[in-house]
Coordinates of C-alpha atoms in Angstrom, one line a residue:
X141 CA 23.4 -52.0 61.7
X142 CA 21.1 -52.9 65.1
X143 CA 17.6 -52.4 64.5
X144 CA 17.7 -49.3 67.1
X145 CA 20.4 -47.6 64.4
X146 CA 17.9 -48.5 61.8
X147 CA 15.2 -46.5 63.7
X148 CA 17.2 -43.9 64.2
X149 CA 17.7 -43.3 60.8
X150 CA 14.5 -43.3 59.8
X151 CA 13.5 -40.9 62.3
X152 CA 12.5 -37.2 60.9
X153 CA 14.2 -34.8 63.3
X154 CA 12.0 -33.3 65.8
X155 CA 12.1 -29.8 66.0
X156 CA 10.4 -28.6 69.2
X157 CA 7.9 -25.8 69.4
X158 CA 9.8 -23.5 71.6
X159 CA 13.0 -23.8 69.2
X160 CA 10.7 -23.0 66.2
X161 CA 9.6 -19.9 68.3
X162 CA 13.2 -19.0 68.9
X163 CA 14.0 -18.9 65.6
X164 CA 11.1 -16.8 64.8
X165 CA 11.8 -14.4 66.9
X166 CA 15.8 -14.3 66.1
X167 CA 14.5 -13.9 62.2
X168 CA 12.3 -11.0 63.3
X169 CA 14.7 -9.3 65.0
X170 CA 16.9 -9.2 62.0
X171 CA 14.5 -8.2 59.5
X172 CA 13.8 -5.4 62.1
X173 CA 17.6 -4.9 62.6
X174 CA 18.0 -4.8 58.2
X175 CA 14.6 -2.7 58.1
X176 CA 15.8 0.0 60.2
X177 CA 13.9 2.6 62.4
X178 CA 11.0 3.0 60.5
X179 CA 9.6 3.5 56.5
X180 CA 9.3 7.4 57.6
X181 CA 13.2 7.5 58.2
X182 CA 14.1 6.0 55.0
X183 CA 11.6 8.0 53.2
X184 CA 13.5 11.1 55.1
X185 CA 16.9 10.0 54.1
X186 CA 15.6 9.5 50.7
X187 CA 14.1 12.8 50.3
X188 CA 17.9 14.3 51.0
X189 CA 19.0 12.5 48.0
X190 CA 20.9 10.1 50.0
X191 CA 20.9 6.0 50.3
X192 CA 20.5 4.2 53.7
X193 CA 23.5 2.5 55.1
X194 CA 22.8 -1.0 53.7
X195 CA 22.1 0.5 50.1
X196 CA 25.4 1.9 49.6
X197 CA 27.0 -1.1 51.2
X198 CA 25.2 -3.3 48.4
X199 CA 26.5 -0.7 45.9
X200 CA 30.2 -1.1 47.1
X201 CA 30.5 -5.1 47.6
X202 CA 29.8 -7.6 45.4
X203 CA 26.5 -9.1 45.1
X204 CA 25.1 -11.5 48.1
X205 CA 28.7 -11.2 49.4
X206 CA 28.0 -9.1 52.6
X207 CA 28.6 -10.7 56.6
X208 CA 27.2 -8.6 58.7
X209 CA 28.9 -8.6 62.8
X210 CA 26.7 -7.4 65.4
X211 CA 23.6 -6.6 63.7
X212 CA 21.9 -7.0 66.8
X213 CA 24.0 -4.7 69.2
X214 CA 22.2 -2.2 71.4
X215 CA 23.7 0.6 73.5
X216 CA 23.3 0.3 77.4
X217 CA 23.2 4.3 78.0
X218 CA 21.0 5.6 80.5
X219 CA 19.9 9.2 81.2
X220 CA 17.9 11.7 79.2
X221 CA 15.4 9.6 78.1
X222 CA 18.4 7.7 75.7
X223 CA 17.2 4.5 77.4
X224 CA 14.1 4.3 76.1
X225 CA 15.4 4.2 72.6
X226 CA 17.8 1.3 71.8
X227 CA 17.3 0.2 68.4
X228 CA 19.2 -2.8 67.0
X229 CA 23.1 -2.3 65.2
X230 CA 23.4 1.2 67.1
X231 CA 23.3 3.2 64.0
X232 CA 26.3 1.6 62.5
X233 CA 26.3 -1.6 59.9
X234 CA 29.6 -3.1 60.2
X235 CA 31.1 -6.4 58.5
X236 CA 32.5 -8.1 55.5
X237 CA 32.4 -8.6 51.6
X238 CA 34.1 -8.5 48.5
X239 CA 35.3 -6.3 45.9
X240 CA 35.9 -8.0 42.5
X241 CA 36.4 -11.3 44.5
X242 CA 38.8 -10.0 47.3
X243 CA 37.7 -8.8 50.8
X244 CA 37.0 -6.0 52.0
X245 CA 35.7 -4.7 55.6
X246 CA 33.2 -1.9 55.7
X247 CA 31.8 0.3 58.3
X248 CA 28.1 2.3 57.8
X249 CA 26.8 4.9 59.9
X250 CA 23.3 4.7 59.5
X251 CA 21.8 8.4 59.8
X252 CA 18.4 7.2 60.5
X253 CA 19.6 6.1 64.0
X254 CA 20.4 8.6 66.6
X255 CA 21.5 10.8 63.1
X256 CA 24.7 8.6 63.0
X257 CA 25.8 10.1 66.2
X258 CA 28.8 7.9 67.7
X259 CA 27.9 5.9 71.4
X260 CA 30.1 3.4 72.9
X261 CA 28.3 0.5 71.7
X262 CA 28.7 2.3 68.3
X263 CA 32.0 2.8 68.7
X264 CA 33.0 -0.9 69.9
X265 CA 31.2 -2.3 66.6
X266 CA 33.9 0.3 64.7
X267 CA 36.6 -0.7 66.8
X268 CA 36.1 -4.4 66.2
X269 CA 35.7 -3.8 62.7
X270 CA 39.0 -2.1 62.1
X271 CA 40.9 -4.7 64.3
X272 CA 39.6 -7.3 62.0
X273 CA 40.5 -5.9 59.0
X274 CA 44.1 -5.2 60.0
X275 CA 44.3 -9.0 61.1
X276 CA 43.0 -10.2 57.8
X277 CA 45.4 -7.8 55.9
X278 CA 42.3 -6.6 54.0
X279 CA 41.1 -2.5 52.8
X280 CA 38.7 -1.0 55.2
X281 CA 36.4 1.4 53.8
X282 CA 34.3 3.8 56.0
X283 CA 30.8 5.2 54.7
X284 CA 30.5 8.1 56.7
X285 CA 27.2 9.8 57.5
X286 CA 27.0 11.0 61.4
X287 CA 26.3 14.1 63.5
X288 CA 29.3 13.3 65.6
X289 CA 29.4 12.4 69.1
X290 CA 26.6 11.2 70.9
X291 CA 26.0 13.9 73.7
X292 CA 23.6 12.1 76.0
X293 CA 26.6 9.5 76.4
X294 CA 29.3 12.3 77.3
X295 CA 33.0 11.4 77.7
X296 CA 32.3 7.8 76.8
X297 CA 31.5 8.9 73.1
X298 CA 34.9 11.1 72.7
X299 CA 36.7 7.9 73.8
X300 CA 35.0 5.7 71.1
X301 CA 36.7 8.5 68.8
X302 CA 40.2 8.1 70.4
X303 CA 39.6 4.1 69.7
X304 CA 38.9 4.7 66.2
X305 CA 41.7 7.2 65.5
X306 CA 44.6 5.1 67.1
X307 CA 43.7 2.2 65.1
X308 CA 43.7 4.7 61.8
X309 CA 46.9 5.3 62.8
X310 CA 48.1 1.5 63.8
X311 CA 46.5 0.6 60.4
X312 CA 48.3 3.2 58.1
X313 CA 50.6 1.9 55.9
X314 CA 49.5 -1.6 56.4
X315 CA 46.0 -1.7 55.1
X316 CA 44.6 0.7 52.4
X317 CA 42.0 2.9 54.0
X318 CA 39.1 4.7 51.8
X319 CA 36.7 7.1 54.1
X320 CA 33.8 8.1 51.8
X321 CA 31.3 11.2 53.3
X322 CA 28.2 10.7 52.2
X323 CA 26.2 13.1 54.8
X324 CA 27.6 15.7 57.4
X325 CA 31.0 14.3 59.1
X326 CA 31.6 16.9 61.5
X327 CA 33.8 17.5 64.9
X328 CA 35.9 14.5 66.0
X329 CA 34.2 12.6 63.1
X330 CA 36.0 14.3 61.1
X331 CA 39.7 13.4 62.2
X332 CA 39.3 9.6 61.1
X333 CA 39.0 10.4 57.5
X334 CA 41.8 12.9 57.7
X335 CA 44.3 10.3 58.6
X336 CA 43.2 7.8 56.1
X337 CA 44.6 7.2 52.8
X338 CA 41.8 8.4 50.3
X339 CA 38.7 10.6 50.9
X340 CA 35.6 10.5 48.8
X341 CA 33.0 13.1 48.9
X342 CA 29.6 14.0 47.0
X343 CA 28.6 17.3 46.1
X344 CA 25.6 18.7 47.3
X345 CA 25.0 16.1 50.3
X346 CA 28.8 15.9 52.0
X347 CA 30.0 18.2 54.6
X348 CA 33.2 18.1 56.6
X349 CA 34.0 20.6 59.4
X350 CA 35.5 20.5 62.9
X351 CA 32.7 23.6 64.3
X352 CA 29.6 24.1 62.2
X353 CA 28.3 26.9 61.0
X354 CA 26.2 27.9 64.2
X355 CA 29.5 28.1 65.9
X356 CA 31.4 29.7 63.7
X357 CA 29.2 32.5 63.7
X358 CA 29.2 32.5 67.4
X359 CA 32.9 33.1 67.8
X360 CA 33.7 34.8 64.6
X361 CA 30.0 36.7 63.3
X362 CA 30.7 35.0 60.2
X363 CA 27.5 33.2 58.8
X364 CA 28.4 30.3 56.1
X365 CA 26.1 28.0 55.1
X366 CA 27.4 24.0 55.6
X367 CA 28.1 23.8 51.9
X368 CA 30.4 27.1 52.0
X369 CA 32.2 26.2 55.4
X370 CA 32.7 22.6 54.2
X371 CA 31.3 20.8 51.5
X372 CA 32.9 18.9 48.5
X373 CA 33.8 21.7 46.0
X374 CA 35.6 23.4 49.2
X375 CA 37.4 20.4 50.4
X376 CA 38.7 19.7 46.7
X377 CA 40.1 23.2 45.5
X378 CA 40.5 24.9 48.6
X379 CA 41.8 22.7 51.4
X380 CA 42.9 19.5 50.1
X381 CA 41.2 17.4 52.5
X382 CA 38.9 15.8 49.8
X383 CA 40.6 13.4 47.1
X384 CA 37.7 12.6 44.5
X385 CA 34.2 14.2 43.9
X386 CA 31.1 12.8 42.4
X387 CA 28.1 13.8 41.7
X388 CA 26.3 11.5 43.2
X389 CA 26.5 8.0 45.4
X390 CA 26.2 5.4 42.5
X391 CA 29.2 6.9 40.8
X392 CA 31.2 7.7 44.1
X393 CA 30.9 4.0 45.1
X394 CA 31.9 2.6 41.8
X395 CA 34.7 4.8 41.9
X396 CA 35.6 3.5 45.0
X397 CA 35.6 0.3 43.8
X398 CA 37.6 1.8 41.2
X399 CA 40.0 2.3 43.3
X400 CA 40.5 -0.7 45.1
X401 CA 40.9 -2.5 42.1
X402 CA 44.3 -0.6 41.9
X403 CA 45.7 -1.2 45.0
X404 CA 46.9 -4.1 46.9
X405 CA 44.8 -5.8 50.1
X406 CA 47.9 -5.0 52.4
X407 CA 51.7 -3.7 52.5
X408 CA 52.9 -7.3 52.0
X409 CA 51.2 -7.8 48.8
X410 CA 51.9 -6.1 45.2
X411 CA 49.0 -4.3 43.7
X412 CA 46.5 -6.7 41.7
X413 CA 47.8 -7.3 37.7
X414 CA 45.8 -7.0 35.3
X415 CA 46.6 -8.9 31.3
X416 CA 46.7 -6.0 29.0
X417 CA 45.6 -6.4 25.8
X418 CA 47.1 -3.1 24.4
X419 CA 50.5 -4.1 22.6
X420 CA 53.2 -3.1 25.2
X421 CA 55.5 -2.1 22.1
X422 CA 52.8 0.0 20.9
X423 CA 54.4 2.9 19.0
X424 CA 52.9 6.7 20.3
X425 CA 53.0 8.6 17.4
X426 CA 50.7 11.0 18.5
X427 CA 53.4 12.2 21.2
X428 CA 55.8 14.1 18.8
X429 CA 53.0 16.4 18.5
X430 CA 51.7 16.7 21.9
X431 CA 54.3 18.2 24.1
X432 CA 55.9 21.7 21.5
X433 CA 59.7 21.9 21.6
X434 CA 59.5 25.6 22.6
X435 CA 59.7 25.4 26.5
X436 CA 57.5 28.2 26.9
X437 CA 54.3 26.8 25.2
X438 CA 51.7 25.1 27.3
X439 CA 50.4 21.7 26.7
X440 CA 47.8 19.4 28.8
X441 CA 49.9 16.4 30.5
X442 CA 47.0 14.5 31.0
X443 CA 46.8 13.6 26.8
X444 CA 50.5 12.6 27.4
X445 CA 49.9 10.0 30.4
X446 CA 46.9 8.9 28.4
X447 CA 48.7 8.1 25.3
X448 CA 51.2 5.9 27.3
X449 CA 49.3 4.2 29.8
X450 CA 46.9 1.1 29.2
X451 CA 43.9 1.9 27.1
X452 CA 44.4 6.0 28.2
X453 CA 43.1 4.7 31.8
X454 CA 44.3 7.4 34.4
X455 CA 42.8 7.6 38.2
X456 CA 43.7 11.1 39.1
X457 CA 44.0 11.8 42.9
X458 CA 43.1 15.5 44.0
X459 CA 42.4 16.8 40.6
X460 CA 41.4 19.9 41.3
X461 CA 43.9 20.7 44.6
X462 CA 46.9 22.0 43.3
X463 CA 46.7 21.5 39.5
X464 CA 50.0 22.3 38.3
X465 CA 51.2 18.7 39.6
X466 CA 49.3 15.6 38.2
X467 CA 49.0 12.4 40.7
X468 CA 47.2 9.3 39.7
X469 CA 47.5 5.9 39.2
X470 CA 47.2 3.5 36.1
X471 CA 48.6 0.5 34.6
X472 CA 51.6 0.1 32.2
X473 CA 51.7 -3.2 30.8
X474 CA 49.0 -4.5 33.0
X475 CA 51.4 -3.5 36.0
X476 CA 49.6 -0.4 38.5
X477 CA 51.8 2.5 38.4
X478 CA 51.9 5.7 40.4
X479 CA 52.5 8.5 38.5
X480 CA 54.0 12.2 39.4
X481 CA 53.5 14.7 36.9
X482 CA 54.2 18.5 36.5
X483 CA 51.1 19.9 34.3
X484 CA 52.1 22.9 32.4
X485 CA 48.8 24.2 31.6
X486 CA 48.6 25.1 35.5
X487 CA 51.2 27.9 36.5
X488 CA 53.6 26.7 33.7
X489 CA 54.1 23.3 36.2
X490 CA 56.1 25.1 38.8
X491 CA 56.1 23.2 42.1
X492 CA 54.9 25.4 45.1
X493 CA 53.3 24.7 48.6
X494 CA 50.3 22.9 47.9
X495 CA 52.0 20.7 44.8
X496 CA 54.9 19.8 46.9
X497 CA 52.4 18.6 49.7
X498 CA 50.3 16.9 47.2
X499 CA 52.9 15.1 45.6
X500 CA 54.6 14.1 48.9
X501 CA 51.6 12.2 50.2
X502 CA 51.0 10.4 47.0
X503 CA 54.3 9.3 46.7
X504 CA 54.1 7.7 50.4
X505 CA 51.0 6.4 49.7
X506 CA 52.6 4.5 46.8
X507 CA 55.9 3.4 48.4
X508 CA 53.8 2.3 51.7
X509 CA 51.8 0.1 49.1
X510 CA 54.3 -1.3 46.7
X511 CA 53.2 0.7 43.9
X512 CA 56.1 1.6 41.4
X513 CA 56.4 5.4 40.8
X514 CA 56.9 7.4 37.8
X515 CA 57.9 10.9 37.3
X516 CA 56.9 13.0 34.3
X517 CA 58.8 16.1 34.5
X518 CA 58.6 19.8 32.9
X519 CA 59.3 21.8 35.7
X520 CA 60.9 25.4 35.6
X521 CA 61.6 25.4 39.4
X522 CA 59.7 26.4 42.1
X523 CA 57.6 29.4 42.3
X524 CA 59.1 32.5 43.7
X525 CA 57.5 35.2 45.9
X526 CA 57.4 36.0 49.3
X527 CA 54.3 34.3 50.2
X528 CA 55.3 31.6 49.1
X529 CA 58.7 31.9 51.1
X530 CA 56.9 32.9 54.4
X531 CA 54.7 30.3 53.8
X532 CA 57.4 27.8 54.0
X533 CA 58.2 26.5 50.9
X534 CA 61.6 25.4 51.7
X535 CA 59.8 23.0 54.4
X536 CA 56.8 21.6 52.2
X537 CA 59.5 21.1 49.3
X538 CA 61.6 18.7 51.4
X539 CA 58.5 16.6 52.1
X540 CA 58.4 15.6 48.5
X541 CA 62.2 15.5 48.5
X542 CA 62.0 13.4 51.2
X543 CA 59.3 11.3 50.1
X544 CA 61.0 10.0 46.9
X545 CA 64.5 9.8 48.8
X546 CA 62.8 7.4 51.3
X547 CA 60.8 5.6 48.6
X548 CA 62.4 1.8 47.9
X549 CA 59.7 0.8 45.1
X550 CA 60.8 0.7 41.6
X551 CA 61.1 4.3 40.3
X552 CA 61.9 5.9 36.8
X553 CA 62.3 9.3 35.8
X554 CA 61.1 10.7 32.3
X555 CA 62.2 14.1 31.1
X556 CA 60.1 15.7 28.6
X557 CA 61.3 19.3 28.6
X558 CA 62.5 21.5 31.2
X559 CA 64.1 20.3 34.4
X560 CA 65.5 23.3 36.1
X561 CA 67.2 23.7 39.3
X562 CA 66.1 22.1 42.8
X563 CA 63.0 21.3 41.0
X564 CA 64.4 19.0 38.9
X565 CA 66.5 17.2 41.9
X566 CA 63.3 17.3 43.5
X567 CA 61.5 14.9 40.7
X568 CA 63.1 12.2 41.6
X569 CA 66.0 12.5 39.3
X570 CA 68.9 10.1 39.5
X571 CA 71.1 11.6 42.6
X572 CA 68.3 11.3 44.8
X573 CA 67.8 7.5 43.9
X574 CA 65.5 7.3 40.5
X575 CA 66.5 3.5 39.3
X576 CA 66.3 4.3 35.6
X577 CA 66.0 8.2 34.2
X578 CA 65.2 8.6 30.7
X579 CA 64.7 11.9 28.7
X580 CA 63.0 12.8 25.5
X581 CA 65.4 15.1 22.7
X582 CA 63.3 17.9 24.2
X583 CA 64.9 18.1 27.2
X584 CA 66.8 20.7 28.9
X585 CA 68.1 20.3 32.5
X586 CA 69.9 23.0 33.7
X587 CA 70.3 25.3 36.9
X588 CA 68.0 27.6 35.2
X589 CA 67.0 29.1 31.9
X590 CA 69.2 30.0 29.6
X591 CA 68.0 33.5 29.7
X592 CA 68.6 33.9 33.5
X593 CA 71.7 32.2 33.2
X594 CA 73.3 34.3 30.8
X595 CA 71.9 37.6 32.5
X596 CA 73.5 36.2 35.7
X597 CA 77.1 35.3 34.0
X598 CA 77.5 37.7 31.4
X599 CA 75.8 40.7 33.3
X600 CA 79.1 43.0 33.0
X601 CA 79.5 42.1 29.6
X602 CA 75.9 43.1 28.3
X603 CA 75.9 46.1 30.4
X604 CA 79.1 47.3 28.8
X605 CA 78.4 46.3 25.3
X606 CA 77.3 49.2 22.6
X607 CA 74.3 46.8 21.5
X608 CA 73.1 44.7 25.1
X609 CA 70.2 42.8 23.8
X610 CA 72.3 41.5 20.5
X611 CA 75.3 40.5 23.0
X612 CA 72.3 39.1 25.6
X613 CA 70.8 37.1 22.9
X614 CA 74.2 35.7 21.7
X615 CA 75.0 35.1 25.1
X616 CA 71.3 33.1 25.9
X617 CA 72.7 30.8 22.5
X618 CA 76.0 30.1 23.7
X619 CA 74.8 28.9 27.2
X620 CA 72.0 26.9 25.5
X621 CA 74.8 25.3 23.0
X622 CA 77.2 24.2 26.0
X623 CA 75.0 23.4 28.8
X624 CA 71.7 22.8 28.1
X625 CA 71.6 20.7 25.0
X626 CA 69.5 17.4 24.9
X627 CA 72.7 15.1 25.6
X628 CA 74.7 17.2 28.3
X629 CA 73.3 15.3 31.0
X630 CA 73.5 11.9 29.1
X631 CA 76.9 12.2 28.5
X632 CA 77.4 12.4 32.5
X633 CA 75.4 9.6 33.3
X634 CA 72.7 11.4 35.1
X635 CA 70.3 10.2 31.9
X636 CA 70.3 6.4 31.2
X637 CA 69.2 7.0 27.7
X638 CA 67.7 10.1 25.4
X639 CA 64.5 8.1 23.7
X640 CA 62.2 8.7 20.7
X641 CA 58.8 9.9 22.1
X642 CA 57.1 7.3 20.2
X643 CA 59.0 4.8 21.9
X644 CA 57.8 6.0 25.2
X645 CA 55.1 3.3 26.4
X646 CA 57.3 0.0 25.2
X647 CA 60.2 1.9 26.9
X648 CA 58.9 2.8 30.6
X649 CA 57.0 -1.3 30.1
X650 CA 60.4 -2.9 29.7
X651 CA 61.7 -1.1 32.6
X652 CA 59.2 -1.3 35.0
X653 CA 59.0 -5.4 34.3
X654 CA 62.5 -5.4 35.0
X655 CA 62.3 -3.9 38.3
X656 CA 59.3 -5.8 39.4
X657 CA 61.9 -7.6 41.5
X658 CA 63.6 -4.8 43.2
X659 CA 64.6 -5.1 46.3
X660 CA 65.9 -2.3 48.5
X661 CA 66.9 -2.4 52.4
X662 CA 66.0 0.5 54.9
X663 CA 68.4 1.1 57.6
X664 CA 67.3 -0.1 60.7
X665 CA 65.0 3.1 63.1
X666 CA 62.3 3.1 64.9
X667 CA 60.9 6.1 62.4
X668 CA 61.8 9.0 60.3
X669 CA 61.6 12.6 61.2
X670 CA 59.7 13.7 58.3
X671 CA 59.7 17.9 57.5
X672 CA 56.6 19.2 58.7

């Protein structure tokens, strides 16, 4: 080693005063961006019962994992005085972090800056993080709290929304997209959540609508509040726009984390497997008493699901919309499955327009993200009525039929009790491609109920009988014993096995384990033409 080398090694690095000043300036700018516009604005946000954008991100992501992108971005707009206000971030926080160790991308509107309204720079930040999420093959979560397009920026703001929508569609079925509504989401902003896989809302602080109360009143004369027009309960019960509703933001964001734990990062991966401490072959003796053998008696299908799945954990989707069908995610033997189940305590579990739409969208989501499907069937048919027919129950029912026929993931059907008419076929029967079909000994698979069938087939004999009621009762009994006994479908190969209800969990766990390596090819086509 030369003398010069020794001197260089021993010499402490010198930092010029200029560099120190620049670094201090950088830290000051980033600290200002982190704190936001003012403490007053933060207090105003908290006074509304709302967290700030960064507080929300901290709750969503693993501690210390957030890496921010473009924190020093500013808008370049001029006019109407906006050029005098150029805060860092431009009202949206973007970046990535982890949830239970897996990468998740996120953007969060900062309502303290321009009311979270979207401008050109704001939109470009969102476009960038969406592109990164698609390229990385990782979920995208949007934390929405904004007043729509930034009026001062005119058409540039509208074009920004277009870029978001186009990326929502490009990412659909490729990466999970989750929208969390944590404040107003108005005008064009509402379309992005509608294009994503799941929408979360918080009661009392979340609203979504295309036109606000003032416009509604001016055009129609109706006087309505934001909450009644587009609050969380409205979208959970009436419109079906919201999949989940919670009382506060921490609970909501905790449930977003739980949902992410059940989804794969992208469509090329399987959902995360979780080792199960519950025995796969555990007998469910409680199932013998949960479902009455008499087809007209109601029961809660949720209790059946909780008895079958790991630890009784069932994340129900659209719990309050179309309650006559249940959709949700659970684990069986550690493997994530999507469950579609008729609910006998609501409209006797019939299929109708809303139930068909709800289940069809859920089935397509599961198929897109490699989540096996379990159908629990106890359905008396489609809901009859003029309103249903005129409302298009045919085309809406076709959506569910199409979704099941198209699905290539493992599919298992379990018929608990009634399975009548076209509804039996639509609920993933063997004839439309389910991989395995099981039935309990209480099952009744038929074109219609025995009473209705007897009235049609034996109408003349009953009408001409001296004692019509006695003849009708005998005909009903004969029809049931001939065509509706529990083994009729099994004898014809339309049910793979009739099983002891207490063994349901072990049968299903074994079935899905076997089907994990299922591979199915789809015909080559640009895209399908799904029913409207």
